mmCIF file of the C-alpha atoms, coordinates in Angstrom:
data_MODEL
# 
_entry.id   MODEL 
# 
loop_
_atom_site.group_PDB 
_atom_site.id 
_atom_site.type_symbol 
_atom_site.label_atom_id 
_atom_site.label_alt_id 
_atom_site.label_comp_id 
_atom_site.label_asym_id 
_atom_site.label_entity_id 
_atom_site.label_seq_id 
_atom_site.pdbx_PDB_ins_code 
_atom_site.Cartn_x 
_atom_site.Cartn_y 
_atom_site.Cartn_z 
_atom_site.occupancy 
_atom_site.B_iso_or_equiv 
_atom_site.pdbx_formal_charge 
_atom_site.auth_seq_id 
_atom_site.auth_comp_id 
_atom_site.auth_asym_id 
_atom_site.auth_atom_id 
_atom_site.pdbx_PDB_model_num 
ATOM 1  C CA . MET A 1 1  ? 3.346   -39.958 -30.220 1.00 0.00 ? 1  MET A CA 1 
ATOM 2  C CA . ALA A 1 2  ? 0.125   -40.878 -28.990 1.00 0.00 ? 2  ALA A CA 1 
ATOM 3  C CA . ASP A 1 3  ? 1.355   -40.048 -25.189 1.00 0.00 ? 3  ASP A CA 1 
ATOM 4  C CA . ILE A 1 4  ? 2.082   -36.545 -26.234 1.00 0.00 ? 4  ILE A CA 1 
ATOM 5  C CA . ALA A 1 5  ? -1.271  -35.937 -27.621 1.00 0.00 ? 5  ALA A CA 1 
ATOM 6  C CA . LEU A 1 6  ? -2.882  -37.628 -24.785 1.00 0.00 ? 6  LEU A CA 1 
ATOM 7  C CA . GLN A 1 7  ? -0.528  -35.142 -22.505 1.00 0.00 ? 7  GLN A CA 1 
ATOM 8  C CA . LEU A 1 8  ? -1.861  -32.280 -24.441 1.00 0.00 ? 8  LEU A CA 1 
ATOM 9  C CA . TYR A 1 9  ? -5.377  -33.650 -24.178 1.00 0.00 ? 9  TYR A CA 1 
ATOM 10 C CA . VAL A 1 10 ? -5.537  -33.822 -20.499 1.00 0.00 ? 10 VAL A CA 1 
ATOM 11 C CA . LEU A 1 11 ? -3.581  -30.468 -20.083 1.00 0.00 ? 11 LEU A CA 1 
ATOM 12 C CA . ALA A 1 12 ? -6.141  -28.620 -21.882 1.00 0.00 ? 12 ALA A CA 1 
ATOM 13 C CA . LEU A 1 13 ? -9.004  -30.607 -20.313 1.00 0.00 ? 13 LEU A CA 1 
ATOM 14 C CA . SER A 1 14 ? -7.405  -29.743 -16.836 1.00 0.00 ? 14 SER A CA 1 
ATOM 15 C CA . THR A 1 15 ? -6.815  -26.392 -17.923 1.00 0.00 ? 15 THR A CA 1 
ATOM 16 C CA . THR A 1 16 ? -10.480 -25.695 -18.755 1.00 0.00 ? 16 THR A CA 1 
ATOM 17 C CA . LEU A 1 17 ? -12.209 -26.982 -16.137 1.00 0.00 ? 17 LEU A CA 1 
ATOM 18 C CA . THR A 1 18 ? -10.084 -24.919 -13.783 1.00 0.00 ? 18 THR A CA 1 
ATOM 19 C CA . LEU A 1 19 ? -11.003 -21.557 -15.676 1.00 0.00 ? 19 LEU A CA 1 
ATOM 20 C CA . ALA A 1 20 ? -14.235 -22.216 -15.746 1.00 0.00 ? 20 ALA A CA 1 
ATOM 21 C CA . MET A 1 21 ? -15.059 -23.524 -12.516 1.00 0.00 ? 21 MET A CA 1 
ATOM 22 C CA . PRO A 1 22 ? -14.925 -20.095 -10.681 1.00 0.00 ? 22 PRO A CA 1 
ATOM 23 C CA . VAL A 1 23 ? -17.331 -18.667 -13.007 1.00 0.00 ? 23 VAL A CA 1 
ATOM 24 C CA . ILE A 1 24 ? -19.956 -21.653 -13.131 1.00 0.00 ? 24 ILE A CA 1 
ATOM 25 C CA . VAL A 1 25 ? -19.456 -21.793 -9.669  1.00 0.00 ? 25 VAL A CA 1 
ATOM 26 C CA . GLY A 1 26 ? -19.861 -17.953 -8.757  1.00 0.00 ? 26 GLY A CA 1 
ATOM 27 C CA . VAL A 1 27 ? -23.136 -17.559 -11.122 1.00 0.00 ? 27 VAL A CA 1 
ATOM 28 C CA . ALA A 1 28 ? -24.598 -20.462 -9.628  1.00 0.00 ? 28 ALA A CA 1 
ATOM 29 C CA . PHE A 1 29 ? -24.740 -18.685 -6.576  1.00 0.00 ? 29 PHE A CA 1 
ATOM 30 C CA . THR A 1 30 ? -25.742 -15.753 -7.503  1.00 0.00 ? 30 THR A CA 1 
ATOM 31 C CA . GLY A 1 31 ? -28.401 -17.287 -9.436  1.00 0.00 ? 31 GLY A CA 1 
ATOM 32 C CA . VAL A 1 32 ? -29.422 -19.203 -6.042  1.00 0.00 ? 32 VAL A CA 1 
ATOM 33 C CA . ALA A 1 33 ? -29.334 -15.937 -4.076  1.00 0.00 ? 33 ALA A CA 1 
ATOM 34 C CA . ALA A 1 34 ? -31.159 -13.944 -6.403  1.00 0.00 ? 34 ALA A CA 1 
ATOM 35 C CA . SER A 1 35 ? -33.862 -16.405 -6.402  1.00 0.00 ? 35 SER A CA 1 
ATOM 36 C CA . LEU A 1 36 ? -34.193 -16.062 -2.868  1.00 0.00 ? 36 LEU A CA 1 
ATOM 37 C CA . ILE A 1 37 ? -34.093 -12.536 -2.870  1.00 0.00 ? 37 ILE A CA 1 
ATOM 38 C CA . GLN A 1 38 ? -37.087 -12.421 -5.454  1.00 0.00 ? 38 GLN A CA 1 
ATOM 39 C CA . THR A 1 39 ? -39.099 -15.474 -3.355  1.00 0.00 ? 39 THR A CA 1 
ATOM 40 C CA . ILE A 1 40 ? -39.065 -13.618 -0.225  1.00 0.00 ? 40 ILE A CA 1 
ATOM 41 C CA . PHE A 1 41 ? -40.171 -10.105 -1.906  1.00 0.00 ? 41 PHE A CA 1 
ATOM 42 C CA . GLY A 1 42 ? -42.761 -11.743 -4.459  1.00 0.00 ? 42 GLY A CA 1 
ATOM 43 C CA . ILE A 1 43 ? -40.611 -10.635 -7.505  1.00 0.00 ? 43 ILE A CA 1 
ATOM 44 C CA . GLN A 1 44 ? -42.310 -12.358 -10.305 1.00 0.00 ? 44 GLN A CA 1 
ATOM 45 C CA . ASP A 1 45 ? -39.391 -10.518 -12.780 1.00 0.00 ? 45 ASP A CA 1 
ATOM 46 C CA . GLN A 1 46 ? -36.611 -12.632 -14.321 1.00 0.00 ? 46 GLN A CA 1 
ATOM 47 C CA . ASN A 1 47 ? -34.746 -9.705  -15.591 1.00 0.00 ? 47 ASN A CA 1 
ATOM 48 C CA . ILE A 1 48 ? -33.505 -8.811  -11.822 1.00 0.00 ? 48 ILE A CA 1 
ATOM 49 C CA . ALA A 1 49 ? -31.389 -12.145 -11.577 1.00 0.00 ? 49 ALA A CA 1 
ATOM 50 C CA . PHE A 1 50 ? -30.034 -11.530 -15.049 1.00 0.00 ? 50 PHE A CA 1 
ATOM 51 C CA . ALA A 1 51 ? -27.922 -8.589  -13.846 1.00 0.00 ? 51 ALA A CA 1 
ATOM 52 C CA . PRO A 1 52 ? -26.045 -9.494  -10.891 1.00 0.00 ? 52 PRO A CA 1 
ATOM 53 C CA . LYS A 1 53 ? -25.140 -12.972 -13.072 1.00 0.00 ? 53 LYS A CA 1 
ATOM 54 C CA . ILE A 1 54 ? -23.255 -10.645 -15.366 1.00 0.00 ? 54 ILE A CA 1 
ATOM 55 C CA . ALA A 1 55 ? -21.728 -8.456  -12.881 1.00 0.00 ? 55 ALA A CA 1 
ATOM 56 C CA . VAL A 1 56 ? -20.449 -11.928 -11.277 1.00 0.00 ? 56 VAL A CA 1 
ATOM 57 C CA . VAL A 1 57 ? -19.201 -13.262 -14.677 1.00 0.00 ? 57 VAL A CA 1 
ATOM 58 C CA . ALA A 1 58 ? -17.731 -9.612  -15.123 1.00 0.00 ? 58 ALA A CA 1 
ATOM 59 C CA . LEU A 1 59 ? -15.838 -8.803  -11.764 1.00 0.00 ? 59 LEU A CA 1 
ATOM 60 C CA . LEU A 1 60 ? -14.602 -13.099 -12.132 1.00 0.00 ? 60 LEU A CA 1 
ATOM 61 C CA . LEU A 1 61 ? -12.986 -12.230 -15.645 1.00 0.00 ? 61 LEU A CA 1 
ATOM 62 C CA . VAL A 1 62 ? -11.360 -9.108  -14.422 1.00 0.00 ? 62 VAL A CA 1 
ATOM 63 C CA . GLY A 1 63 ? -10.099 -11.374 -11.142 1.00 0.00 ? 63 GLY A CA 1 
ATOM 64 C CA . PHE A 1 64 ? -8.837  -14.104 -13.314 1.00 0.00 ? 64 PHE A CA 1 
ATOM 65 C CA . GLY A 1 65 ? -7.807  -12.984 -16.504 1.00 0.00 ? 65 GLY A CA 1 
ATOM 66 C CA . THR A 1 66 ? -4.639  -12.715 -16.045 1.00 0.00 ? 66 THR A CA 1 
ATOM 67 C CA . ARG A 1 67 ? -4.413  -16.095 -14.767 1.00 0.00 ? 67 ARG A CA 1 
ATOM 68 C CA . ALA A 1 68 ? -6.868  -17.277 -17.110 1.00 0.00 ? 68 ALA A CA 1 
ATOM 69 C CA . LEU A 1 69 ? -4.331  -15.535 -20.405 1.00 0.00 ? 69 LEU A CA 1 
ATOM 70 C CA . ALA A 1 70 ? -0.905  -17.562 -18.435 1.00 0.00 ? 70 ALA A CA 1 
ATOM 71 C CA . ALA A 1 71 ? -2.685  -20.618 -18.163 1.00 0.00 ? 71 ALA A CA 1 
ATOM 72 C CA . ILE A 1 72 ? -4.171  -20.032 -21.921 1.00 0.00 ? 72 ILE A CA 1 
ATOM 73 C CA . LEU A 1 73 ? -0.261  -19.441 -23.279 1.00 0.00 ? 73 LEU A CA 1 
ATOM 74 C CA . HIS A 1 74 ? 0.842   -22.307 -21.309 1.00 0.00 ? 74 HIS A CA 1 
ATOM 75 C CA . ILE A 1 75 ? -1.121  -24.980 -23.206 1.00 0.00 ? 75 ILE A CA 1 
ATOM 76 C CA . PHE A 1 76 ? -0.086  -23.293 -26.470 1.00 0.00 ? 76 PHE A CA 1 
ATOM 77 C CA . THR A 1 77 ? 3.802   -22.777 -26.025 1.00 0.00 ? 77 THR A CA 1 
ATOM 78 C CA . ALA A 1 78 ? 3.203   -26.549 -24.982 1.00 0.00 ? 78 ALA A CA 1 
ATOM 79 C CA . ALA A 1 79 ? 1.199   -27.527 -28.188 1.00 0.00 ? 79 ALA A CA 1 
ATOM 80 C CA . LEU A 1 80 ? 3.825   -25.804 -30.371 1.00 0.00 ? 80 LEU A CA 1 
ATOM 81 C CA . ALA A 1 81 ? 6.724   -27.475 -28.636 1.00 0.00 ? 81 ALA A CA 1 
ATOM 82 C CA . SER A 1 82 ? 5.069   -30.816 -29.065 1.00 0.00 ? 82 SER A CA 1 
ATOM 83 C CA . VAL A 1 83 ? 4.464   -30.612 -32.886 1.00 0.00 ? 83 VAL A CA 1 
ATOM 84 C CA . PRO A 1 84 ? 7.894   -31.479 -34.144 1.00 0.00 ? 84 PRO A CA 1 
ATOM 85 C CA . HIS A 1 85 ? 7.210   -34.877 -31.840 1.00 0.00 ? 85 HIS A CA 1 
ATOM 86 C CA . LEU A 1 86 ? 3.793   -35.707 -33.076 1.00 0.00 ? 86 LEU A CA 1 
ATOM 87 C CA . VAL A 1 87 ? 4.843   -35.057 -36.800 1.00 0.00 ? 87 VAL A CA 1 
ATOM 88 C CA . GLY A 1 88 ? 7.839   -37.074 -37.016 1.00 0.00 ? 88 GLY A CA 1 
# 
């Protein structure tokens, strides 16, 4: 019983990291690029860095949305399939 729960936990954690990393890395690189551009041109406005980050998140979610949904459905079906083993 604990082995099945541990497997589900590891599957959920690895899937969460796999789905979150492209968004986190994309936003980080976009933030660094926006900061460099602001520094080069001497722009002090913080709102300028916000719009490209939102655009990158939207593009990544559109690009990886189908894969993310498939991964979440895989975890959900694995969790539902293991309920009888966890209860009994």
